[in-house]
Amino acid sequence: MSVMSSVMRGARRLVRADPALLSNFPSLPILCPAGSSAFPLTCQQTRKYASKQVKGQKKDPKNQKVKVKVDKQEVEIKQNMTVASLAEAMNKDFDHVLEALLNTSVDLDSLEPDSVLEERWIKEVVTRSGMKFRWAKLSETKERPNRDVHRKPPADPSLLAQRPPVVTIMGHVDHGKTTLLDSLRKSQIVSTEAGGITQHIGAFLVQLPTGEKITFLDTPGHAAFSSMRARGANATDIVVLVVAADDGVMNQTVESIQHARRAKVPIIVAVNKCDKPQADPQRVKQELLAHDVVCEEFGGDVQAIHVSALKGDNLLSLAEATVALAEVLELKAEPTGAVEGLIIESRTDKGRGPVTSAIVQRGTLRRGCVLVAGRSWAKVRYLFDENGRAVTEAGPSATVQVVGWKDLPSAGEVLLEVESEQRAREVVEWRTYAEEQEKLQEEQGVIELKQKLHLEEYRKEREGLTHLSWRQRKSALYRANKNKFAARPSERTQSAEPSLPLIIKGDVDGSVEAILNLLESYESQQQCQLEVLHFGIGDVSENDVNVADAFSGSIYGFNVAASRSIQQLAAKRGVPLRLHSIIYKLIDELKEELSSKLPPLRSENIVGEATVLTMFDVSVGKKKVPVAGCRVQKGRLDRRLKFRLVRGRDVVWEGSLAALKHHRDEVHSVKSGMECGLSADGDVDFRTGDVIVCFEELDTQQVTSWDPGF
């Protein structure tokens, strides 16, 4: 206190002695005691105190620093990694690793792609690259157990019982296959088929007067339904090959023989239409010899029966021959145990949902059974025979319609019974998983192939740079890539090639399969790109119209319908809706639409020719116009068409005429043998002896080169 008082007294004396002295000093806060009137200055004191942050008190947002969280790339590392493997794990190249090791004790010039790095340098490269590392796990992934279901081994012979034969009627289109079945079971199936040709697989049980039962399958003979015929041959015991006596062996006849051979099924030849005057059964048998089908009268083992399906002649002999061959084959099956069968057709019914036609090959199918086919399963709710009558069970060789599927299985799938719904779900899940894995392997193979090609291209690009140091190599690659990216075309360019996106709808799975098989034979992609956007079973829906509208495609339906609202929606959106009930008419219209997508072919038609005889000028106002005096040698000259001036072998001018006169009259055309004067539209140098050709350009619609085979 005494020191402070003495300082204050000294300051007062200085101010009294020389007040101007204080003005030379900056204003400082001076502590003035209260009640001191002797000090003439007013002092203000400003002091900042350090404050401590109290718990719960909010910080000032202006002074608060925001930390941005950065997600670093994670790199999986392991012991004894090479430079190349480390670069691959980091998704970088070899030179990037070298750059990360700059200013370290590592000799960069001695490093090669296969050089092994120490653990500390591996971590250093990852850290300097702004990434974080983690050690690779050594544990292996656990394999998923196989939960599939398969056919059971052959049953004990003591448990087998006699079963009816399954006979497939095959042959060329319009050779009388369905008519033959009509006569056998006294029905009229042909009248229900559009165009009089079978376009589905039909399955019927026929009981002969003698009591024997035969299950017949009628397959389409049209070229489009090859897959259906193959499926019928695989599901059968005996093939009855129907050949018309007046037509002989045709394309589908030969194809049916090949299907039967591949399935290792015996053949019975039914020579049909023997009631016609031009019938020649012997010629048919001789033609079959060329395809290794040797009938009994030629020393072979193939029975040949002469029949008339329309009049019903000799059908009993055909049935007896079928029964006799079945007895020789000793056809037996186990009527008990788990059900096994084959789906021959599948469709969607409006009232029943997914429905399949199946042949029972083993066991007895009953209501309540749990079935698996492909990637679909069912708990059987109803069973119907070929006439639509409900049945309680179906034994071996019986054809039956199954209702109760969760999803629609594909035709040709094997039908197997399982213990429970839980087991069925496991099988379907496993099959779906196996199919996905198979697709992944295929895609992985494609990816590896592309990576291999890219690596080869990368190495080829660097071959000429091996003599450079890594810095020079990096600089050269940068310049090359810079020019490459600058010259790269835009990725948004749209293709100008014509294309036709399609949506295919069919009544049954086999019909859609037949159409897709036909589209696979399309080989004119260079003319018009053909793409299937979607295919399915059932009537045309609003979603089909929306998809077709989005991709500017067309909808093709086979034996399906479209409601009035759907037709109005398609017409409003401008979506072509083409519905057919005959397969070859559908393909014909598809070919017409493909042809309409192609640009027209421009051709020239020469109308006439004339020779220039002389040249003269005609005054038109103040301008002189060169006119060529000509004589028409061939055809005629038409002023409205195009003209070409030919001198020797060269085309000097091509265009239209400004005027065409005969004597002094303006004319539109001049015929052969007449003389005329003409002037060109433009500055043209006519010379004596030139040839003037009059021609017209014609646009001809292209026709697609696709030939589906019928």
XYZ file of C-alpha atoms in Angstrom:
710
model
C 0.000 0.000 0.000
C 2.833 2.404 0.886
C 4.498 1.789 -2.477
C 1.240 2.456 -4.348
C 0.682 5.702 -2.381
C 4.171 7.017 -3.160
C 3.684 6.260 -6.889
C 0.405 8.157 -6.911
C 1.948 11.198 -5.159
C 4.818 11.296 -7.658
C 2.350 11.252 -10.571
C 0.392 14.174 -9.132
C 3.554 16.293 -8.754
C 4.512 15.667 -12.401
C 1.108 16.710 -13.642
C 1.114 19.911 -11.572
C 4.608 20.827 -12.718
C 3.979 20.248 -16.524
C 0.428 19.287 -17.587
C 1.521 19.031 -21.261
C 3.750 16.120 -20.332
C 0.774 13.807 -19.913
C -0.417 14.374 -23.469
C 2.696 12.631 -24.799
C 1.678 9.327 -23.155
C -1.072 6.973 -24.430
C -4.177 6.855 -22.309
C -3.762 4.091 -19.804
C -6.244 2.842 -17.272
C -5.048 4.186 -13.891
C -6.478 3.049 -10.675
C -7.838 6.222 -9.005
C -8.758 6.043 -5.331
C -12.281 6.992 -4.517
C -12.733 10.542 -3.206
C -9.422 11.820 -4.694
C -10.370 15.236 -6.124
C -6.755 16.245 -6.726
C -6.395 13.940 -9.827
C -7.926 15.755 -12.788
C -8.180 12.641 -15.156
C -11.150 10.345 -15.436
C -9.963 6.715 -15.692
C -11.928 3.757 -16.970
C -10.829 0.264 -16.213
C -11.453 -2.634 -18.711
C -10.410 -6.123 -17.742
C -11.131 -9.522 -19.379
C -11.515 -12.409 -16.989
C -10.809 -16.029 -17.905
C -14.044 -17.951 -17.428
C -14.256 -21.635 -16.739
C -16.792 -23.785 -18.704
C -19.500 -24.860 -16.289
C -20.946 -28.348 -16.721
C -24.253 -28.169 -18.563
C -23.534 -24.726 -20.038
C -23.686 -24.542 -23.875
C -20.612 -23.447 -25.774
C -20.631 -20.498 -28.102
C -21.390 -21.903 -31.606
C -19.237 -19.197 -33.197
C -16.109 -20.388 -31.433
C -16.931 -24.110 -31.795
C -14.936 -26.014 -34.465
C -16.856 -28.608 -36.559
C -14.980 -31.815 -37.225
C -15.909 -33.474 -40.548
C -15.915 -37.240 -40.304
C -14.191 -38.837 -43.281
C -14.958 -42.450 -44.173
C -11.647 -43.995 -45.057
C -11.364 -46.862 -47.477
C -10.593 -50.122 -45.714
C -7.829 -52.308 -47.142
C -7.477 -55.965 -46.273
C -3.836 -56.825 -45.709
C -1.919 -59.962 -44.819
C 1.635 -61.113 -44.206
C 4.198 -61.266 -47.044
C 2.170 -59.219 -49.505
C 3.789 -58.352 -52.816
C 3.705 -54.869 -54.299
C 1.233 -56.035 -56.973
C -1.124 -57.701 -54.469
C -1.055 -54.619 -52.225
C -1.869 -52.371 -55.191
C -4.728 -54.670 -56.145
C -6.109 -54.650 -52.580
C -5.986 -50.834 -52.564
C -7.501 -50.660 -56.069
C -4.451 -48.700 -57.221
C -1.629 -49.336 -59.651
C 2.026 -50.276 -59.108
C 3.293 -46.708 -59.418
C 0.972 -45.497 -56.640
C 2.699 -47.842 -54.162
C 6.069 -46.479 -55.243
C 4.860 -42.912 -54.734
C 3.644 -43.776 -51.226
C 7.115 -45.097 -50.338
C 8.920 -41.898 -51.317
C 11.235 -40.416 -48.663
C 11.572 -43.770 -46.903
C 14.515 -46.112 -46.583
C 13.045 -48.480 -49.210
C 15.068 -48.739 -52.449
C 12.388 -47.897 -55.013
C 14.519 -48.815 -58.035
C 14.859 -52.391 -56.785
C 11.114 -52.943 -56.306
C 9.276 -55.125 -58.799
C 5.569 -56.117 -58.859
C 6.434 -59.485 -57.259
C 8.682 -57.994 -54.556
C 7.567 -58.875 -51.002
C 7.081 -55.950 -48.606
C 7.649 -55.939 -44.867
C 4.685 -55.504 -42.570
C 5.647 -51.960 -41.520
C 5.942 -50.793 -45.136
C 2.566 -52.350 -45.991
C 0.957 -50.360 -43.179
C 2.915 -47.241 -44.164
C 1.646 -47.362 -47.766
C -1.964 -47.787 -46.636
C -1.701 -44.974 -44.073
C -0.020 -42.535 -46.466
C -2.761 -43.251 -49.025
C -5.414 -41.993 -46.623
C -6.832 -45.447 -45.967
C -7.097 -47.786 -43.009
C -6.102 -51.430 -42.909
C -7.499 -54.591 -41.385
C -6.017 -58.055 -41.272
C -7.557 -60.684 -43.528
C -9.567 -63.414 -41.848
C -8.344 -66.955 -42.229
C -11.708 -68.613 -41.545
C -13.499 -70.218 -44.504
C -17.146 -69.703 -45.313
C -19.432 -72.519 -44.295
C -20.991 -74.382 -47.194
C -24.763 -74.532 -47.376
C -26.124 -78.082 -47.064
C -27.865 -79.540 -50.081
C -31.611 -79.742 -49.372
C -32.750 -80.903 -52.817
C -35.032 -83.871 -53.491
C -34.412 -86.503 -56.163
C -36.106 -89.503 -57.696
C -35.998 -92.602 -55.537
C -34.152 -95.749 -56.622
C -36.132 -98.477 -58.451
C -38.685 -100.236 -56.278
C -38.669 -103.878 -55.246
C -39.968 -105.995 -58.193
C -42.432 -107.658 -55.832
C -44.146 -104.276 -55.293
C -44.610 -103.531 -59.011
C -47.988 -103.770 -60.721
C -49.115 -103.692 -64.357
C -49.839 -100.204 -65.703
C -51.409 -98.891 -68.934
C -48.984 -97.792 -71.664
C -48.447 -94.123 -72.399
C -48.620 -93.657 -76.176
C -47.702 -90.449 -77.979
C -49.194 -89.627 -81.371
C -46.553 -87.833 -83.468
C -46.119 -86.846 -87.080
C -46.339 -84.040 -89.627
C -48.960 -81.308 -89.435
C -52.344 -82.182 -90.995
C -51.551 -85.889 -91.320
C -54.523 -86.835 -89.136
C -53.100 -87.299 -85.628
C -55.943 -85.606 -83.742
C -58.573 -87.141 -86.038
C -57.152 -90.544 -85.178
C -57.608 -89.825 -81.481
C -61.117 -88.531 -82.148
C -62.084 -91.811 -83.718
C -60.548 -93.767 -80.851
C -62.455 -91.932 -78.154
C -65.444 -90.788 -80.235
C -64.973 -87.072 -79.639
C -64.469 -83.911 -81.654
C -61.255 -82.236 -80.593
C -60.213 -80.989 -84.052
C -63.151 -78.578 -84.217
C -61.929 -76.824 -81.040
C -58.426 -76.175 -82.400
C -57.937 -72.909 -84.276
C -57.136 -73.433 -87.933
C -57.677 -77.173 -87.615
C -54.152 -77.783 -86.281
C -53.219 -78.915 -82.786
C -51.292 -76.250 -80.861
C -51.239 -77.881 -77.394
C -50.361 -81.205 -75.878
C -53.552 -83.164 -75.314
C -53.665 -86.131 -72.909
C -56.528 -88.651 -73.021
C -57.302 -92.013 -71.468
C -58.872 -94.421 -73.968
C -60.483 -97.699 -72.883
C -60.740 -100.342 -75.582
C -63.735 -102.690 -75.950
C -61.542 -105.510 -74.639
C -61.003 -103.607 -71.363
C -57.407 -102.450 -71.883
C -56.612 -98.826 -71.101
C -54.189 -96.680 -73.080
C -53.090 -93.134 -72.251
C -52.658 -91.145 -75.454
C -50.720 -87.908 -75.857
C -51.432 -85.789 -78.924
C -48.531 -83.496 -79.828
C -48.621 -80.570 -82.304
C -47.190 -81.319 -85.717
C -46.421 -77.712 -86.626
C -42.754 -76.813 -87.000
C -43.035 -74.232 -84.203
C -43.814 -76.860 -81.551
C -40.647 -78.952 -81.712
C -40.074 -78.634 -77.951
C -43.572 -79.993 -77.258
C -42.909 -83.037 -79.429
C -39.618 -83.646 -77.641
C -41.381 -83.408 -74.278
C -44.061 -85.853 -75.439
C -41.458 -88.371 -76.566
C -39.664 -88.209 -73.206
C -42.891 -88.871 -71.276
C -44.027 -91.861 -73.309
C -43.578 -95.627 -73.636
C -44.592 -96.034 -77.292
C -44.649 -93.573 -80.206
C -47.328 -93.972 -82.890
C -45.939 -92.248 -85.978
C -48.786 -91.047 -88.193
C -47.868 -90.638 -91.874
C -50.373 -89.660 -94.559
C -50.453 -92.215 -97.395
C -50.985 -89.477 -99.988
C -48.305 -87.132 -98.640
C -45.444 -89.382 -97.498
C -42.564 -88.589 -95.156
C -42.291 -84.861 -94.388
C -40.076 -82.608 -92.232
C -41.906 -83.099 -88.936
C -42.130 -86.833 -89.624
C -38.335 -87.030 -89.696
C -38.090 -84.827 -86.610
C -40.535 -87.099 -84.715
C -38.399 -90.126 -85.592
C -35.332 -88.348 -84.188
C -37.173 -87.454 -80.956
C -38.264 -91.083 -80.498
C -34.705 -92.316 -81.075
C -33.221 -89.896 -78.566
C -35.799 -90.984 -75.992
C -35.162 -94.676 -76.879
C -38.883 -95.330 -77.413
C -40.227 -97.991 -79.840
C -42.264 -96.854 -82.860
C -45.497 -98.080 -84.448
C -46.242 -96.618 -87.900
C -49.857 -95.699 -88.637
C -50.229 -95.102 -92.394
C -53.261 -92.807 -92.431
C -55.645 -91.630 -95.180
C -55.525 -94.987 -96.931
C -59.122 -94.373 -98.136
C -57.978 -91.663 -100.572
C -57.615 -92.616 -104.269
C -54.051 -91.242 -104.478
C -52.916 -93.124 -101.341
C -49.748 -95.211 -101.708
C -48.836 -96.961 -98.411
C -45.948 -98.857 -99.986
C -44.232 -95.628 -100.986
C -44.501 -94.420 -97.375
C -42.793 -97.558 -96.045
C -40.024 -97.273 -98.614
C -39.425 -93.623 -97.723
C -39.165 -94.597 -94.054
C -36.288 -96.954 -94.935
C -34.118 -93.912 -95.656
C -34.522 -92.931 -91.993
C -33.749 -96.416 -90.590
C -37.399 -97.200 -89.821
C -37.707 -100.768 -91.189
C -41.217 -102.226 -91.210
C -41.928 -105.911 -90.575
C -42.609 -106.749 -94.228
C -39.090 -105.522 -95.059
C -37.530 -107.676 -92.342
C -37.619 -105.121 -89.543
C -39.345 -104.963 -86.153
C -41.570 -101.894 -86.704
C -45.287 -102.601 -87.051
C -47.062 -100.688 -89.851
C -50.878 -100.477 -89.720
C -52.950 -99.095 -92.629
C -55.762 -96.962 -91.170
C -58.297 -94.328 -92.089
C -58.830 -92.031 -89.138
C -61.705 -90.206 -90.805
C -63.731 -93.351 -91.562
C -62.489 -95.329 -88.554
C -61.041 -98.189 -90.668
C -58.630 -100.616 -88.985
C -58.355 -98.627 -85.742
C -58.886 -101.760 -83.657
C -55.828 -103.346 -85.289
C -53.789 -100.295 -84.312
C -55.004 -100.552 -80.707
C -54.250 -104.271 -80.606
C -50.741 -103.666 -81.966
C -50.200 -101.056 -79.248
C -51.401 -103.416 -76.489
C -49.255 -106.277 -77.860
C -46.132 -104.081 -77.866
C -46.938 -102.924 -74.323
C -47.119 -106.559 -73.158
C -43.721 -107.233 -74.727
C -42.290 -104.207 -72.923
C -43.760 -105.445 -69.594
C -44.705 -101.998 -68.384
C -44.966 -101.932 -64.579
C -44.879 -99.322 -61.849
C -45.101 -99.049 -58.071
C -48.640 -97.904 -57.133
C -47.595 -97.069 -53.554
C -44.944 -94.783 -52.137
C -44.003 -91.231 -53.044
C -45.461 -89.822 -56.256
C -43.228 -89.192 -59.262
C -44.399 -87.761 -62.558
C -43.813 -85.314 -65.394
C -45.523 -82.002 -66.139
C -46.528 -81.925 -69.797
C -48.318 -78.574 -69.787
C -49.029 -75.646 -67.446
C -51.354 -72.679 -67.622
C -53.121 -70.085 -65.477
C -56.876 -70.534 -65.019
C -58.949 -67.543 -63.934
C -60.968 -69.510 -61.423
C -58.379 -72.076 -60.316
C -55.072 -70.228 -60.509
C -51.975 -72.102 -61.704
C -52.988 -75.459 -63.230
C -50.685 -78.187 -64.593
C -51.345 -81.276 -66.704
C -49.173 -84.122 -65.455
C -48.568 -87.815 -66.053
C -48.149 -89.940 -62.935
C -45.205 -92.298 -63.392
C -44.943 -93.743 -59.887
C -47.154 -93.847 -56.799
C -50.746 -92.641 -56.486
C -51.507 -88.935 -56.507
C -54.229 -87.861 -54.057
C -55.686 -84.642 -52.719
C -53.543 -83.158 -49.958
C -50.231 -84.391 -51.384
C -47.346 -81.905 -51.280
C -45.549 -81.731 -54.635
C -42.400 -80.033 -55.886
C -41.649 -79.232 -59.533
C -38.681 -77.067 -60.438
C -38.769 -73.952 -58.252
C -42.448 -74.251 -57.421
C -44.450 -76.368 -54.989
C -48.092 -77.219 -54.381
C -50.433 -78.729 -51.876
C -52.952 -80.521 -54.088
C -56.422 -79.040 -53.624
C -58.195 -80.595 -56.602
C -57.570 -83.229 -59.260
C -59.408 -83.268 -62.604
C -59.328 -85.741 -65.486
C -59.100 -84.799 -69.193
C -62.866 -84.178 -69.305
C -62.792 -81.717 -66.377
C -64.398 -84.110 -63.887
C -63.063 -84.125 -60.328
C -61.224 -87.298 -59.266
C -59.926 -88.337 -55.861
C -56.746 -90.074 -56.988
C -54.621 -90.865 -60.037
C -52.410 -93.936 -60.362
C -49.453 -94.713 -62.645
C -49.857 -93.750 -66.346
C -52.851 -91.526 -65.550
C -53.044 -87.976 -66.855
C -54.505 -85.489 -64.426
C -54.860 -81.736 -63.939
C -53.381 -80.539 -60.639
C -54.721 -77.436 -58.843
C -53.003 -75.881 -55.812
C -49.664 -74.547 -57.072
C -48.132 -71.543 -55.345
C -46.322 -70.548 -58.557
C -46.682 -71.828 -62.080
C -44.004 -74.448 -62.857
C -42.562 -74.873 -66.333
C -43.675 -77.633 -68.644
C -41.228 -80.539 -68.722
C -40.342 -80.320 -65.018
C -40.157 -83.517 -62.937
C -42.950 -83.856 -60.375
C -41.881 -85.221 -56.955
C -43.785 -85.700 -53.693
C -42.262 -84.550 -50.384
C -43.195 -85.124 -46.758
C -44.487 -81.692 -45.742
C -44.909 -78.094 -46.759
C -41.791 -77.168 -44.759
C -39.768 -79.695 -46.749
C -41.201 -78.318 -50.006
C -40.140 -74.795 -49.050
C -36.623 -76.035 -48.241
C -36.355 -77.726 -51.649
C -37.570 -74.646 -53.505
C -35.219 -72.375 -51.527
C -32.270 -74.665 -52.232
C -33.045 -74.854 -55.960
C -33.412 -71.082 -56.135
C -30.109 -70.663 -54.295
C -28.354 -73.197 -56.574
C -29.627 -71.427 -59.669
C -28.460 -68.065 -58.339
C -25.020 -69.498 -57.583
C -24.806 -70.908 -61.076
C -25.670 -67.520 -62.542
C -23.100 -65.861 -60.286
C -20.424 -68.266 -61.495
C -21.306 -67.492 -65.094
C -21.147 -63.769 -64.404
C -17.885 -64.214 -62.508
C -16.455 -66.017 -65.519
C -17.436 -63.119 -67.767
C -15.918 -60.614 -65.314
C -12.666 -62.583 -65.078
C -12.463 -62.759 -68.860
C -12.904 -58.985 -69.133
C -10.312 -58.436 -66.411
C -7.895 -60.700 -68.251
C -8.394 -58.797 -71.499
C -7.973 -55.496 -69.664
C -4.756 -56.725 -68.013
C -3.369 -57.875 -71.350
C -4.180 -54.495 -72.863
C -2.597 -52.767 -69.857
C 0.613 -54.779 -70.153
C 0.738 -54.235 -73.888
C 0.393 -50.496 -73.302
C 3.308 -50.499 -70.828
C 5.644 -52.704 -72.862
C 7.149 -49.724 -74.666
C 7.750 -47.878 -71.383
C 9.804 -50.486 -69.510
C 13.105 -48.695 -70.220
C 11.895 -45.548 -68.444
C 12.067 -44.828 -64.749
C 8.850 -44.987 -62.801
C 8.548 -41.166 -62.740
C 8.987 -40.912 -66.509
C 6.592 -43.821 -67.007
C 3.964 -42.108 -64.849
C 4.294 -38.887 -66.852
C 4.029 -40.701 -70.208
C 0.933 -42.648 -69.124
C -0.700 -39.434 -67.887
C -0.189 -37.724 -71.271
C -1.498 -40.771 -73.153
C -4.601 -41.129 -70.960
C -5.290 -37.392 -71.180
C -5.437 -37.566 -74.976
C -7.463 -40.793 -74.852
C -10.168 -39.342 -72.579
C -10.321 -36.145 -74.635
C -11.014 -38.146 -77.808
C -13.537 -40.510 -76.183
C -17.023 -40.276 -77.728
C -20.038 -39.416 -75.645
C -21.699 -42.306 -73.837
C -25.153 -40.793 -74.261
C -25.313 -41.286 -78.011
C -28.409 -43.213 -79.016
C -28.275 -45.996 -81.546
C -29.909 -45.183 -84.873
C -30.346 -48.852 -85.745
C -33.961 -50.061 -86.027
C -35.201 -52.218 -83.162
C -38.386 -54.026 -82.121
C -38.967 -54.704 -78.407
C -41.553 -57.451 -77.793
C -43.850 -58.637 -75.029
C -45.027 -62.243 -75.481
C -48.151 -63.571 -73.756
C -49.523 -67.111 -74.198
C -52.285 -69.260 -72.827
C -50.023 -72.107 -71.672
C -46.343 -72.511 -70.900
C -45.757 -74.688 -73.953
C -47.074 -72.030 -76.329
C -44.801 -69.352 -74.861
C -41.902 -71.802 -74.995
C -42.592 -72.514 -78.680
C -42.682 -68.802 -79.568
C -39.480 -68.078 -77.619
C -37.739 -70.977 -79.367
C -38.752 -69.465 -82.696
C -37.437 -66.051 -81.668
C -34.108 -67.631 -80.687
C -33.688 -68.605 -84.352
C -33.794 -64.919 -85.353
C -30.511 -64.238 -87.133
C -31.180 -60.818 -88.740
C -29.977 -58.647 -85.867
C -27.866 -56.630 -88.311
C -31.082 -55.504 -90.010
C -33.321 -54.939 -86.982
C -32.602 -55.606 -83.319
C -35.192 -57.973 -81.807
C -35.493 -57.926 -78.017
C -37.957 -59.756 -75.742
C -38.824 -57.385 -72.887
C -41.175 -59.718 -71.031
C -43.026 -62.988 -71.511
C -45.687 -64.642 -69.443
C -48.863 -66.681 -69.273
C -52.358 -65.207 -69.180
C -54.337 -62.374 -70.743
C -52.789 -59.031 -71.657
C -52.677 -56.755 -68.601
C -52.301 -53.036 -68.009
C -48.703 -53.587 -66.886
C -47.902 -55.173 -70.270
C -49.221 -52.064 -72.040
C -47.222 -49.766 -69.732
C -43.981 -51.670 -70.353
C -44.553 -51.737 -74.108
C -45.298 -47.998 -74.063
C -42.131 -47.232 -72.073
C -39.903 -49.125 -74.514
C -41.875 -48.394 -77.719
C -42.558 -52.090 -78.168
C -45.334 -54.353 -79.417
C -47.466 -56.944 -77.637
C -48.014 -60.351 -79.229
C -50.583 -62.638 -77.679
C -51.249 -66.282 -78.561
C -54.637 -67.720 -77.591
C -55.111 -64.958 -75.000
C -57.595 -62.104 -74.722
C -57.449 -58.410 -73.931
C -60.370 -56.652 -72.280
C -62.011 -53.636 -73.881
C -60.335 -51.291 -71.389
C -56.917 -52.772 -72.193
C -57.546 -52.397 -75.933
C -58.589 -48.769 -75.444
C -55.499 -48.097 -73.312
C -53.222 -49.653 -75.936
C -54.876 -47.604 -78.694
C -54.508 -44.418 -76.627
C -50.821 -45.083 -75.930
C -50.148 -46.144 -79.530
C -49.020 -49.645 -78.500
C -49.532 -52.301 -81.218
C -51.638 -55.146 -79.768
C -51.546 -58.247 -81.961
C -53.598 -61.234 -80.803
C -53.594 -64.525 -82.719
C -54.881 -68.048 -82.289
C -52.810 -69.654 -85.079
C -49.048 -69.795 -84.656
C -47.989 -69.243 -88.272
C -50.231 -66.154 -88.601
C -48.555 -64.666 -85.524
C -45.101 -65.251 -87.028
C -46.212 -63.818 -90.399
C -47.374 -60.577 -88.764
C -44.165 -60.409 -86.730
C -42.157 -60.684 -89.959
C -44.257 -57.902 -91.500
C -43.599 -55.618 -88.519
C -39.882 -56.376 -88.631
C -39.859 -55.509 -92.340
C -41.698 -52.233 -91.681
C -38.920 -51.196 -89.281
C -36.294 -51.448 -92.014
C -35.391 -48.355 -94.083
C -36.661 -48.486 -97.685
C -34.337 -49.448 -100.507
C -33.909 -46.665 -103.059
C -33.655 -47.799 -106.659
C -33.530 -46.052 -110.043
C -35.745 -46.708 -113.032
C -34.455 -45.284 -116.315
C -37.406 -43.777 -118.187
C -35.672 -42.504 -121.315
C -32.445 -41.389 -123.025
C -31.692 -38.583 -125.441
C -28.618 -37.456 -127.426
C -27.485 -33.814 -127.658
C -27.387 -32.798 -131.369
C -26.575 -29.086 -131.146
C -26.241 -26.144 -128.767
C -27.810 -22.681 -129.010
C -28.664 -19.784 -126.716
C -32.122 -18.405 -126.031
C -32.688 -14.897 -124.658
C -34.871 -14.785 -121.579
C -35.176 -11.104 -120.731
C -31.644 -9.727 -120.589
C -30.152 -13.154 -119.868
C -29.056 -15.778 -122.367
C -29.886 -19.347 -121.414
C -27.986 -22.299 -123.005
C -30.366 -24.798 -124.589
C -29.507 -28.283 -125.819
C -31.242 -29.529 -128.938
C -31.809 -33.264 -128.450
C -33.413 -36.287 -130.036
C -35.037 -38.902 -127.788
C -33.477 -42.316 -128.498
C -35.228 -44.531 -125.902
C -38.390 -44.240 -123.833
C -39.472 -40.700 -123.048
C -38.289 -37.561 -121.299
C -40.502 -36.308 -118.481
C -39.843 -32.813 -117.189
C -41.136 -33.722 -113.678
C -38.452 -36.408 -113.183
C -34.713 -36.173 -112.568
C -32.048 -35.969 -115.294
C -28.405 -36.921 -115.567
C -25.839 -35.663 -118.116
C -23.346 -38.375 -119.138
C -20.212 -37.541 -121.094
C -18.331 -40.649 -122.063
C -18.299 -42.675 -118.817
C -18.470 -39.711 -116.456
C -21.549 -38.137 -114.912
C -21.161 -34.395 -115.470
C -24.421 -33.143 -113.967
C -27.494 -34.416 -112.168
C -30.627 -32.459 -111.357
C -33.921 -31.244 -112.793
C -34.913 -29.294 -115.934
C -35.878 -25.640 -116.063
C -37.726 -26.014 -119.378
C -38.624 -28.660 -121.966
C -39.922 -27.538 -125.374
C -41.086 -29.216 -128.550
C -40.633 -26.604 -131.278
C -41.919 -23.480 -129.456
C -44.403 -25.190 -127.144
C -43.762 -25.965 -123.483
C -44.412 -29.698 -122.931
C -44.286 -32.077 -119.954
C -42.913 -35.087 -121.854
C -41.328 -35.988 -125.166
C -41.597 -39.483 -126.650
C -39.009 -41.605 -128.460
C -37.962 -40.367 -131.931
C -39.020 -36.757 -131.310
C -36.733 -33.727 -131.109
C -36.818 -31.229 -128.302
C -34.979 -28.435 -126.617
C -34.194 -28.462 -122.925
C -32.464 -26.228 -120.438
C -31.148 -27.331 -117.055
C -31.894 -25.821 -113.693
C -28.449 -24.339 -113.124
C -25.284 -23.600 -115.068
C -24.623 -26.708 -117.166
C -22.165 -27.002 -120.066
C -23.903 -29.123 -122.739
C -21.801 -30.502 -125.602
C -22.673 -32.252 -128.795
C -22.711 -36.031 -128.334
C -23.623 -35.933 -124.645
C -26.259 -38.358 -123.421
C -29.117 -37.113 -121.247
C -30.736 -39.792 -119.097
C -34.185 -39.333 -117.577
C -34.787 -41.475 -114.458
C -37.095 -41.802 -111.465
C -36.188 -42.826 -107.912
C -38.303 -45.569 -106.372
C -38.472 -46.567 -102.701
C -38.940 -50.308 -102.194
C -39.831 -51.689 -98.792
C -37.192 -54.083 -97.464
C -38.169 -57.561 -96.332
C -36.501 -59.173 -93.333
C -34.170 -62.032 -94.164
C -35.329 -64.033 -91.127
C -36.694 -67.440 -92.114
C -38.257 -69.300 -89.161
C -38.551 -72.456 -91.265
C -42.218 -72.390 -92.273
